């Protein structure tokens, strides 16, 4: 029997990495072809132990430590790399993390680097929105990966459905559910269930490698507007959510709300621009999702399904 190819999964105990592992192990064909090595900070934690019980090799590595990352990538065929800007809110640090993974992947002969990327909003908007660092830092790593010539595909996660578990909330004066964002109600938002669907896309990327080298895969179920999102919410929760509404709030009101939640000024501006650029420029530059869906062999999570299973809104069921 041929030796299994090693797929290294960063963030193995997180939503995206965990989803990749679940999809690869859940399909008999990919389970037979690939052996998974999960990277996590602490292999003694229960989540890591649970992976080991499922046959995943777990390796402790700090994403900021090149020596540890190099050891973790030894013998790897493919690498799924995801970083977390929000942990330190440091774009330079995130770029360095990504570039280190890219350099080491090239040095060690990795045959398929799957980088979790996003569009460069500063470039996409001709400089109008220059502060969406958590997009631009990942995009800068993507550019670097292309420049150094490693075989790679760029996984582009959409707007997390889970965000709406915090965004849709009861608001004064009537204590009704409200979605308040600084964008028109017809803004197309590509909705994505990171925990449920990351693995479906990454499995498709791995099994369509030759077709997708150098390509971007747009990971989202569909585009929905705030108006449609609220309508879906009302359909899912006809009792407590029937009066839910969307409000297009001003920049100042949105930033003030973030300040009230404890966000520092830099993050307030970044999150405002993150919302504001989508209407005129598009989260994915107004690209269709159709081609990215062609690599899938499993149904994606709809927003209605996500809401129906959300623990955040259990009281409304």
XYZ file of C-alpha atoms in Angstrom, residues 127-132 180-184 247-260 265-277:
38
model
C -6.538 53.678 -1.304
C -9.973 54.813 -0.140
C -9.997 52.250 2.677
C -6.340 51.861 3.764
C -6.835 50.508 7.285
C -8.317 47.014 6.881
C -26.865 47.753 12.789
C -24.024 48.102 10.272
C -22.489 51.029 8.347
C -23.617 49.884 4.895
C -26.698 50.117 2.653
C -30.347 49.827 10.462
C -27.714 51.508 8.285
C -25.769 53.372 10.962
C -23.358 56.247 10.484
C -19.607 55.885 10.766
C -19.545 57.782 14.060
C -22.375 55.766 15.599
C -20.764 52.495 14.561
C -17.376 53.459 15.946
C -18.963 54.725 19.150
C -20.672 51.367 19.602
C -17.337 49.596 19.136
C -15.730 51.957 21.632
C -18.458 51.098 24.107
C -9.506 53.398 18.178
C -7.349 51.559 15.630
C -9.671 48.559 15.657
C -12.731 50.819 15.452
C -11.497 52.372 12.207
C -10.446 49.000 10.811
C -13.795 47.364 11.488
C -15.696 50.361 10.133
C -13.715 50.247 6.869
C -14.171 46.463 6.746
C -17.931 46.990 6.592
C -17.938 50.144 4.495
C -15.875 48.970 1.507
